[in-house]
Short mmCIF file of C-alpha atoms in Angstrom, two decimals:
data_model
loop_
_atom_site.label_atom_id
_atom_site.label_comp_id
_atom_site.label_asym_id
_atom_site.label_seq_id
_atom_site.Cartn_x
_atom_site.Cartn_y
_atom_site.Cartn_z
CA GLU A 1 110.48 107.13 93.56
CA ARG A 2 111.93 104.08 95.32
CA ALA A 3 114.17 103.34 92.34
CA ARG A 4 115.46 106.93 92.32
CA LEU A 5 116.17 106.80 96.07
CA ALA A 6 117.83 103.42 95.73
CA GLU A 7 120.10 104.72 92.98
CA ARG A 8 121.09 107.77 95.04
CA SER A 9 121.82 105.74 98.17
CA LYS A 10 123.94 102.97 96.65
CA THR A 11 127.21 102.03 98.26
CA HIS A 12 129.80 99.57 96.96
CA ASP A 13 131.40 96.61 98.67
CA VAL A 14 134.90 95.33 98.01
CA ARG A 15 133.78 93.50 94.86
CA ASN A 16 132.33 96.78 93.51
CA ARG A 17 128.79 95.38 93.63
CA ALA A 18 125.96 97.78 94.44
CA VAL A 19 124.50 97.25 97.91
CA LEU A 20 121.64 99.24 99.43
CA PRO A 21 122.15 100.62 102.93
CA LEU A 22 120.63 98.45 105.64
CA PHE A 23 118.01 101.03 106.71
CA TYR A 24 116.67 101.18 103.16
CA GLN A 25 116.53 97.39 102.86
CA LEU A 26 114.56 97.22 106.12
CA SER A 27 112.10 99.91 105.01
CA LEU A 28 111.26 97.81 101.95
CA LEU A 29 110.39 94.88 104.23
CA MET A 30 108.22 96.87 106.65
CA LYS A 31 104.46 96.92 106.31
CA SER A 32 103.10 100.36 105.48
CA MET A 33 100.01 102.11 106.77
CA LEU A 34 98.17 105.34 106.12
CA VAL A 35 96.10 106.81 108.96
CA ILE A 36 93.41 109.30 107.89
CA ASP A 37 91.63 110.95 110.79
CA GLY A 38 90.47 114.47 111.63
CA SER A 39 91.85 114.20 115.16
CA GLU A 40 95.59 114.74 115.34
CA VAL A 41 95.67 113.07 118.76
CA ILE A 42 93.97 109.91 117.47
CA SER A 43 96.19 109.82 114.38
CA ARG A 44 99.30 110.15 116.54
CA LEU A 45 98.17 107.41 118.95
CA PHE A 46 97.43 104.97 116.11
CA ALA A 47 100.70 105.85 114.36
CA GLU A 48 102.79 105.41 117.52
CA TYR A 49 101.18 102.05 118.28
CA PHE A 50 101.86 100.65 114.81
CA VAL A 51 105.37 102.11 114.58
CA LYS A 52 106.20 100.24 117.82
CA ARG A 53 104.93 97.09 116.09
CA GLY A 54 107.35 97.62 113.18
CA TRP A 55 105.11 99.41 110.69
CA CYS A 56 106.02 102.39 108.52
CA VAL A 57 103.14 104.86 109.15
CA ALA A 58 102.04 108.08 107.43
CA ALA A 59 99.15 110.23 108.64
CA CYS A 60 96.71 112.69 107.07
CA GLY A 61 94.26 114.97 108.81
CA ASP A 62 92.03 116.16 105.98
CA ARG A 63 90.61 115.20 102.59
CA GLU A 64 93.15 117.15 100.51
CA SER A 65 96.22 115.61 102.11
CA ALA A 66 94.63 112.14 101.98
CA VAL A 67 93.85 112.47 98.26
CA GLU A 68 97.40 113.71 97.63
CA ARG A 69 98.91 110.71 99.43
CA LEU A 70 96.55 108.25 97.74
CA ALA A 71 97.36 109.69 94.31
CA GLY A 72 101.06 109.00 94.84
CA SER A 73 102.89 105.82 93.95
CA GLU A 74 103.08 104.49 97.51
CA HIS A 75 101.56 101.08 98.32
CA TYR A 76 99.77 100.75 101.67
CA ASP A 77 99.26 97.40 103.32
CA ALA A 78 96.54 98.96 105.46
CA ILE A 79 94.63 102.22 105.70
CA LEU A 80 92.85 103.32 108.87
CA VAL A 81 90.04 105.76 108.12
CA GLY A 82 88.24 107.85 110.73
CA ASN A 83 84.63 108.83 110.14
CA ARG A 84 85.17 112.54 110.76
CA VAL A 85 87.71 113.94 108.35
CA PRO A 86 87.59 117.64 107.39
CA GLY A 87 86.24 118.00 103.85
CA THR A 88 84.67 114.54 103.64
CA THR A 89 83.36 111.54 105.54
CA GLY A 90 85.02 108.23 106.26
CA VAL A 91 82.57 106.40 103.99
CA GLN A 92 83.39 108.73 101.08
CA LEU A 93 87.08 108.11 101.67
CA VAL A 94 86.54 104.34 101.68
CA ARG A 95 84.79 104.65 98.30
CA LEU A 96 87.67 106.75 96.96
CA ILE A 97 90.25 104.26 98.23
CA ARG A 98 88.44 101.30 96.69
CA ALA A 99 88.22 103.12 93.35
CA LEU A 100 92.03 103.13 93.22
CA ASP A 101 94.21 100.46 91.71
CA GLN A 102 93.75 97.52 94.10
CA ARG A 103 97.49 96.83 94.09
CA LYS A 104 97.97 100.09 96.05
CA VAL A 105 95.87 99.10 99.08
CA ALA A 106 95.51 95.76 100.82
CA ALA A 107 93.12 96.45 103.72
CA VAL A 108 90.84 99.31 104.80
CA VAL A 109 89.67 99.54 108.40
CA MET A 110 87.23 102.30 109.32
CA VAL A 111 87.05 103.68 112.84
CA SER A 112 83.85 105.40 113.95
CA SER A 113 82.16 106.57 117.12
CA SER A 114 78.75 105.74 115.61
CA GLY A 115 77.49 102.30 114.65
CA GLU A 116 75.09 103.92 112.18
CA VAL A 117 77.72 104.00 109.42
CA THR A 118 78.80 100.38 109.75
CA GLU A 119 76.67 98.90 106.97
CA GLU A 120 77.32 101.83 104.64
CA ALA A 121 81.09 101.60 105.22
CA LEU A 122 81.14 97.85 104.60
CA ALA A 123 79.09 98.33 101.43
CA ALA A 124 81.57 101.01 100.31
CA GLY A 125 84.41 98.50 100.63
CA ALA A 126 85.76 98.70 104.18
CA ASP A 127 87.16 95.37 105.34
CA GLU A 128 86.15 96.09 108.92
CA VAL A 129 84.49 98.83 110.97
CA MET A 130 85.55 99.32 114.58
CA LEU A 131 83.66 101.44 117.06
CA ARG A 132 85.35 103.89 119.44
CA PRO A 133 86.69 103.73 122.07
CA ILE A 134 89.22 101.36 120.59
CA ASN A 135 91.60 99.05 122.35
CA PRO A 136 94.88 99.39 120.40
CA HIS A 137 95.61 95.66 120.75
CA ALA A 138 92.20 94.81 119.25
CA LEU A 139 92.88 97.23 116.40
CA GLY A 140 96.27 95.59 115.84
CA TRP A 141 94.64 92.17 115.73
CA VAL A 142 92.00 93.33 113.21
CA VAL A 143 94.59 94.96 110.94
CA ASP A 144 96.84 91.87 111.10
CA LYS A 145 93.87 89.66 110.27
CA HIS A 146 93.16 91.59 107.07
CA VAL A 147 96.77 92.13 106.02
CA SER A 148 98.10 88.61 106.60
#
C-alpha cells in the first residue's frame, strides 16, 4: 500500500529524479499507534494526546474494526487496548495481537478500570497494564518506555 501511494505521489526535481512529497516522508518517520477502546471519548482523548506528541494514530471501537485493522499491512509501534471493547475483551484482543506476525506490533499496553485482569493480560502478552483513571503523561512515559 505504501509503495502504491509513493508511486502515485512522486514529483520530479530539476534533475528528473523521483522525490516523495515532504508530508509523505514525514509520515514514514512518525511512530504509529492503534487505539482500541469501546469508549469513543477515551479513544479520542488518547489519540489527541499522542497526535500532539507527533504520533500517527488510528482508533477502533469494536472487535470487528480492530480485527480488520490488525489484518492489514500496517505496522504499529504501539497498541493501546481497553478492557471493554464491544464483541470481545481486552485480554482476548491482546492474545489476538500477539498471535500476529511480531514485526507488525512493537508494544501492547492494556488499559483497564479493574486490577483483576492485570495478571491475565500480562500472561496473554501485554507489555504493561495501566489502571484507570490514567494520567496522559504517565501513559506517554509507559508507551515510550516500551517502544524505545
